Amino acid sequence: MTGRVLEPEMMDEAPMSDIVANLRDLSRINRWIGGNRILARLLDPYLKANPEALILDVGAANGETLRWLRERYPRARLVALDRSERMLRLGPGVRVVADVFSWPVRPKSVDIVICSLFLHHFDDEGVRAILARFEEAARTAVVCVDLYRHVLARTFLPVTRPVAGWHPLTIHDGVISVNAAFVPAELRRLAPRARVRNHWPWFRLSLELDLSRPR
């Protein structure tokens, strides 16, 4: 396969009605096609050790991932961070409007930094800078889940549209997202200290940096 290709997505400039439909589709995808289960599997050991952990979700959008995590970890303290105020207004709980490159988070001020389907929006140097900020902010761990760039992942949304009824924005931005996503070796080069795993058949990659382990 060719390397990563980053192109503008439509979601940031789309009408709110299209955004809401797209977010509904993403919720279905993450809840039923593996994304949330992978994230929970990675978080479980940390939340068992510290059920009241303070978790910061970066690129949280409407907070759908945190809503799902709140069901699973009712004692955890959850904070959503996103640069889009109109996205955050759609969600509940504690929300922070901020850009990841104007990082407002103090060093070691949260237990775990997470992100889901976020890193692929940035070029390689941007990803390195973002992960450095995450590591600086977290006391315990950094956990990221993102897309695996694969031809089957690229065709999944268009092929399943007649059955699932995906919104056109979901299909358009979904294909662009897969083209911008990673293969395992690429993500390992960007985060050599992290544990990078691929998750089949979900076409997801996870990145886990356990900060309790010595360097």
CSV table of C-alpha atoms in Angstrom, one decimal:
chain,number,residue,atom,x,y,z
A,1,MET,CA,0.0,0.0,0.0
A,2,THR,CA,1.0,3.6,-0.5
A,3,GLY,CA,2.0,5.8,2.5
A,4,ARG,CA,-0.3,8.1,4.5
A,5,VAL,CA,-2.3,10.7,2.5
A,6,LEU,CA,-3.8,13.6,4.4
A,7,GLU,CA,-6.6,15.5,2.9
A,8,PRO,CA,-9.2,17.9,4.3
A,9,GLU,CA,-12.3,16.3,5.8
A,10,MET,CA,-15.7,17.9,5.4
A,11,MET,CA,-16.8,17.5,9.0
A,12,ASP,CA,-15.4,20.7,10.4
A,13,GLU,CA,-17.3,22.9,7.9
A,14,ALA,CA,-20.4,20.8,7.5
A,15,PRO,CA,-23.9,21.9,8.6
A,16,MET,CA,-24.8,20.8,12.1
A,17,SER,CA,-27.5,18.4,10.8
A,18,ASP,CA,-24.9,16.5,8.8
A,19,ILE,CA,-22.5,16.6,11.8
A,20,VAL,CA,-25.1,15.1,14.1
A,21,ALA,CA,-25.8,12.3,11.6
A,22,ASN,CA,-22.1,11.6,11.2
A,23,LEU,CA,-21.5,11.5,14.9
A,24,ARG,CA,-24.4,9.1,15.2
A,25,ASP,CA,-22.8,6.9,12.7
A,26,LEU,CA,-19.4,7.1,14.5
A,27,SER,CA,-21.1,6.1,17.7
A,28,ARG,CA,-22.6,3.0,16.0
A,29,ILE,CA,-19.2,2.1,14.6
A,30,ASN,CA,-17.3,2.5,17.8
A,31,ARG,CA,-19.9,0.8,20.0
A,32,TRP,CA,-20.5,-2.2,17.7
A,33,ILE,CA,-17.5,-2.5,15.5
A,34,GLY,CA,-14.8,-2.8,18.0
A,35,GLY,CA,-13.4,0.7,18.8
A,36,ASN,CA,-14.8,1.1,22.3
A,37,ARG,CA,-14.2,-2.4,23.3
A,38,ILE,CA,-10.5,-2.1,22.4
A,39,LEU,CA,-10.2,1.1,24.4
A,40,ALA,CA,-11.9,-0.5,27.4
A,41,ARG,CA,-9.6,-3.5,27.2
A,42,LEU,CA,-6.6,-1.3,27.4
A,43,LEU,CA,-8.0,0.9,30.2
A,44,ASP,CA,-9.3,-1.9,32.4
A,45,PRO,CA,-6.0,-2.6,34.3
A,46,TYR,CA,-5.5,1.1,35.1
A,47,LEU,CA,-9.1,1.6,36.2
A,48,LYS,CA,-9.1,-1.5,38.4
A,49,ALA,CA,-6.0,-0.2,40.1
A,50,ASN,CA,-7.5,3.3,40.4
A,51,PRO,CA,-11.3,3.4,39.9
A,52,GLU,CA,-11.4,7.2,40.4
A,53,ALA,CA,-8.7,8.0,37.8
A,54,LEU,CA,-8.9,11.3,36.1
A,55,ILE,CA,-9.1,10.7,32.3
A,56,LEU,CA,-8.6,13.3,29.7
A,57,ASP,CA,-10.1,12.5,26.3
A,58,VAL,CA,-8.4,14.7,23.6
A,59,GLY,CA,-10.3,15.3,20.4
A,60,ALA,CA,-13.4,14.3,22.2
A,61,ALA,CA,-15.9,15.9,19.8
A,62,ASN,CA,-19.4,15.4,21.3
A,63,GLY,CA,-18.1,13.2,24.2
A,64,GLU,CA,-19.6,10.0,22.9
A,65,THR,CA,-16.6,8.0,23.9
A,66,LEU,CA,-16.7,9.4,27.4
A,67,ARG,CA,-20.5,8.6,27.6
A,68,TRP,CA,-19.7,5.0,26.9
A,69,LEU,CA,-16.8,4.9,29.4
A,70,ARG,CA,-18.9,6.5,32.1
A,71,GLU,CA,-21.3,3.5,31.8
A,72,ARG,CA,-18.3,1.1,32.3
A,73,TYR,CA,-16.4,3.2,34.9
A,74,PRO,CA,-18.9,5.1,36.9
A,75,ARG,CA,-16.3,6.3,39.5
A,76,ALA,CA,-13.8,7.6,37.0
A,77,ARG,CA,-13.5,11.4,36.5
A,78,LEU,CA,-13.8,12.3,32.8
A,79,VAL,CA,-12.9,15.4,31.0
A,80,ALA,CA,-13.4,16.2,27.3
A,81,LEU,CA,-11.1,18.4,25.3
A,82,ASP,CA,-11.7,19.5,21.8
A,83,ARG,CA,-10.9,22.6,19.7
A,84,SER,CA,-14.5,22.8,18.4
A,85,GLU,CA,-16.9,24.4,20.9
A,86,ARG,CA,-19.9,23.5,18.8
A,87,MET,CA,-18.9,19.8,19.1
A,88,LEU,CA,-18.4,20.0,22.8
A,89,ARG,CA,-21.8,21.7,23.3
A,90,LEU,CA,-23.4,18.5,22.1
A,91,GLY,CA,-21.9,16.5,25.1
A,92,PRO,CA,-22.3,16.4,28.8
A,93,GLY,CA,-19.8,16.7,31.7
A,94,VAL,CA,-16.6,18.7,32.1
A,95,ARG,CA,-15.5,20.1,28.7
A,96,VAL,CA,-12.5,22.2,27.7
A,97,VAL,CA,-12.2,24.1,24.4
A,98,ALA,CA,-8.5,24.0,23.4
A,99,ASP,CA,-6.2,23.2,20.5
A,100,VAL,CA,-3.8,20.4,21.1
A,101,PHE,CA,-1.0,22.7,19.9
A,102,SER,CA,-1.9,25.4,22.4
A,103,TRP,CA,-1.8,22.8,25.2
A,104,PRO,CA,-3.4,24.1,28.4
A,105,VAL,CA,-2.9,21.0,30.4
A,106,ARG,CA,-0.3,21.2,33.3
A,107,PRO,CA,2.4,18.5,33.6
A,108,LYS,CA,1.3,15.4,35.4
A,109,SER,CA,-2.2,16.8,36.1
A,110,VAL,CA,-4.3,13.9,34.9
A,111,ASP,CA,-3.9,10.2,35.4
A,112,ILE,CA,-4.6,9.0,31.8
A,113,VAL,CA,-4.7,10.7,28.5
A,114,ILE,CA,-6.8,9.0,25.8
A,115,CYS,CA,-7.7,9.7,22.3
A,116,SER,CA,-9.8,7.8,19.8
A,117,LEU,CA,-9.7,8.3,16.0
A,118,PHE,CA,-7.7,11.4,16.5
A,119,LEU,CA,-4.0,11.0,15.6
A,120,HIS,CA,-4.6,10.2,11.9
A,121,HIS,CA,-5.6,13.8,11.4
A,122,PHE,CA,-2.0,15.0,11.8
A,123,ASP,CA,1.2,14.6,9.9
A,124,ASP,CA,4.0,12.5,11.5
A,125,GLU,CA,5.7,15.5,13.1
A,126,GLY,CA,2.4,16.6,14.5
A,127,VAL,CA,1.8,13.1,15.9
A,128,ARG,CA,5.2,13.1,17.7
A,129,ALA,CA,4.5,16.5,19.2
A,130,ILE,CA,1.0,15.5,20.3
A,131,LEU,CA,2.3,12.3,22.0
A,132,ALA,CA,5.0,14.3,23.8
A,133,ARG,CA,2.3,16.6,25.2
A,134,PHE,CA,0.2,13.6,26.2
A,135,GLU,CA,3.1,12.0,28.0
A,136,GLU,CA,4.0,15.2,29.8
A,137,ALA,CA,0.4,15.6,31.0
A,138,ALA,CA,-0.3,12.0,32.2
A,139,ARG,CA,0.8,10.5,35.5
A,140,THR,CA,-0.1,6.8,34.7
A,141,ALA,CA,-0.7,6.1,31.0
A,142,VAL,CA,-1.4,7.3,27.5
A,143,VAL,CA,-3.8,5.2,25.5
A,144,CYS,CA,-4.8,5.9,21.9
A,145,VAL,CA,-6.9,3.9,19.4
A,146,ASP,CA,-6.9,4.7,15.7
A,147,LEU,CA,-7.4,3.3,12.3
A,148,TYR,CA,-5.4,0.7,10.5
A,149,ARG,CA,-4.7,1.7,6.9
A,150,HIS,CA,-5.9,-1.3,4.9
A,151,VAL,CA,-7.7,-1.8,1.6
A,152,LEU,CA,-10.6,-3.6,3.3
A,153,ALA,CA,-11.0,-0.8,5.9
A,154,ARG,CA,-11.1,1.7,3.0
A,155,THR,CA,-14.0,-0.1,1.3
A,156,PHE,CA,-16.0,-1.1,4.4
A,157,LEU,CA,-18.2,2.0,4.6
A,158,PRO,CA,-19.1,2.3,0.9
A,159,VAL,CA,-19.8,-1.4,0.6
A,160,THR,CA,-21.9,-1.6,3.7
A,161,ARG,CA,-23.9,1.6,3.1
A,162,PRO,CA,-27.0,-0.2,1.6
A,163,VAL,CA,-27.3,-2.3,4.8
A,164,ALA,CA,-26.2,0.2,7.5
A,165,GLY,CA,-27.5,3.4,5.9
A,166,TRP,CA,-24.4,5.5,6.6
A,167,HIS,CA,-24.7,9.2,6.0
A,168,PRO,CA,-22.8,10.5,2.9
A,169,LEU,CA,-20.5,12.6,5.2
A,170,THR,CA,-19.6,9.5,7.1
A,171,ILE,CA,-18.5,7.7,3.9
A,172,HIS,CA,-16.6,10.7,2.5
A,173,ASP,CA,-14.6,11.5,5.6
A,174,GLY,CA,-14.3,7.8,6.5
A,175,VAL,CA,-12.4,7.0,3.3
A,176,ILE,CA,-10.2,10.1,3.8
A,177,SER,CA,-9.5,9.0,7.4
A,178,VAL,CA,-8.4,5.5,6.3
A,179,ASN,CA,-6.1,7.0,3.7
A,180,ALA,CA,-4.5,9.1,6.5
A,181,ALA,CA,-4.3,6.3,8.9
A,182,PHE,CA,-1.3,4.2,10.0
A,183,VAL,CA,0.1,0.7,9.5
A,184,PRO,CA,1.7,-0.7,12.7
A,185,ALA,CA,5.3,-0.1,11.6
A,186,GLU,CA,4.6,3.6,11.0
A,187,LEU,CA,3.0,4.1,14.4
A,188,ARG,CA,5.9,2.3,16.1
A,189,ARG,CA,8.4,4.6,14.5
A,190,LEU,CA,6.4,7.6,15.8
A,191,ALA,CA,6.2,6.2,19.3
A,192,PRO,CA,9.1,3.8,19.9
A,193,ARG,CA,8.6,3.5,23.6
A,194,ALA,CA,4.9,2.6,23.3
A,195,ARG,CA,3.3,-0.7,22.8
A,196,VAL,CA,1.5,-0.7,19.4
A,197,ARG,CA,-0.9,-3.5,18.6
A,198,ASN,CA,-3.2,-4.3,15.7
A,199,HIS,CA,-6.7,-5.5,16.4
A,200,TRP,CA,-8.4,-7.8,13.9
A,201,PRO,CA,-11.0,-7.9,12.4
A,202,TRP,CA,-11.7,-4.3,13.5
A,203,PHE,CA,-9.0,-2.6,11.5
A,204,ARG,CA,-7.8,-0.7,14.6
A,205,LEU,CA,-4.4,0.0,16.0
A,206,SER,CA,-3.8,0.8,19.6
A,207,LEU,CA,-0.9,2.7,21.2
A,208,GLU,CA,-0.3,2.3,25.0
A,209,LEU,CA,2.4,4.0,26.9
A,210,ASP,CA,2.5,2.8,30.5
A,211,LEU,CA,4.3,5.5,32.4
A,212,SER,CA,4.6,3.4,35.6
A,213,ARG,CA,7.3,1.4,33.8
A,214,PRO,CA,10.9,2.7,33.9
A,215,ARG,CA,12.3,4.1,30.7
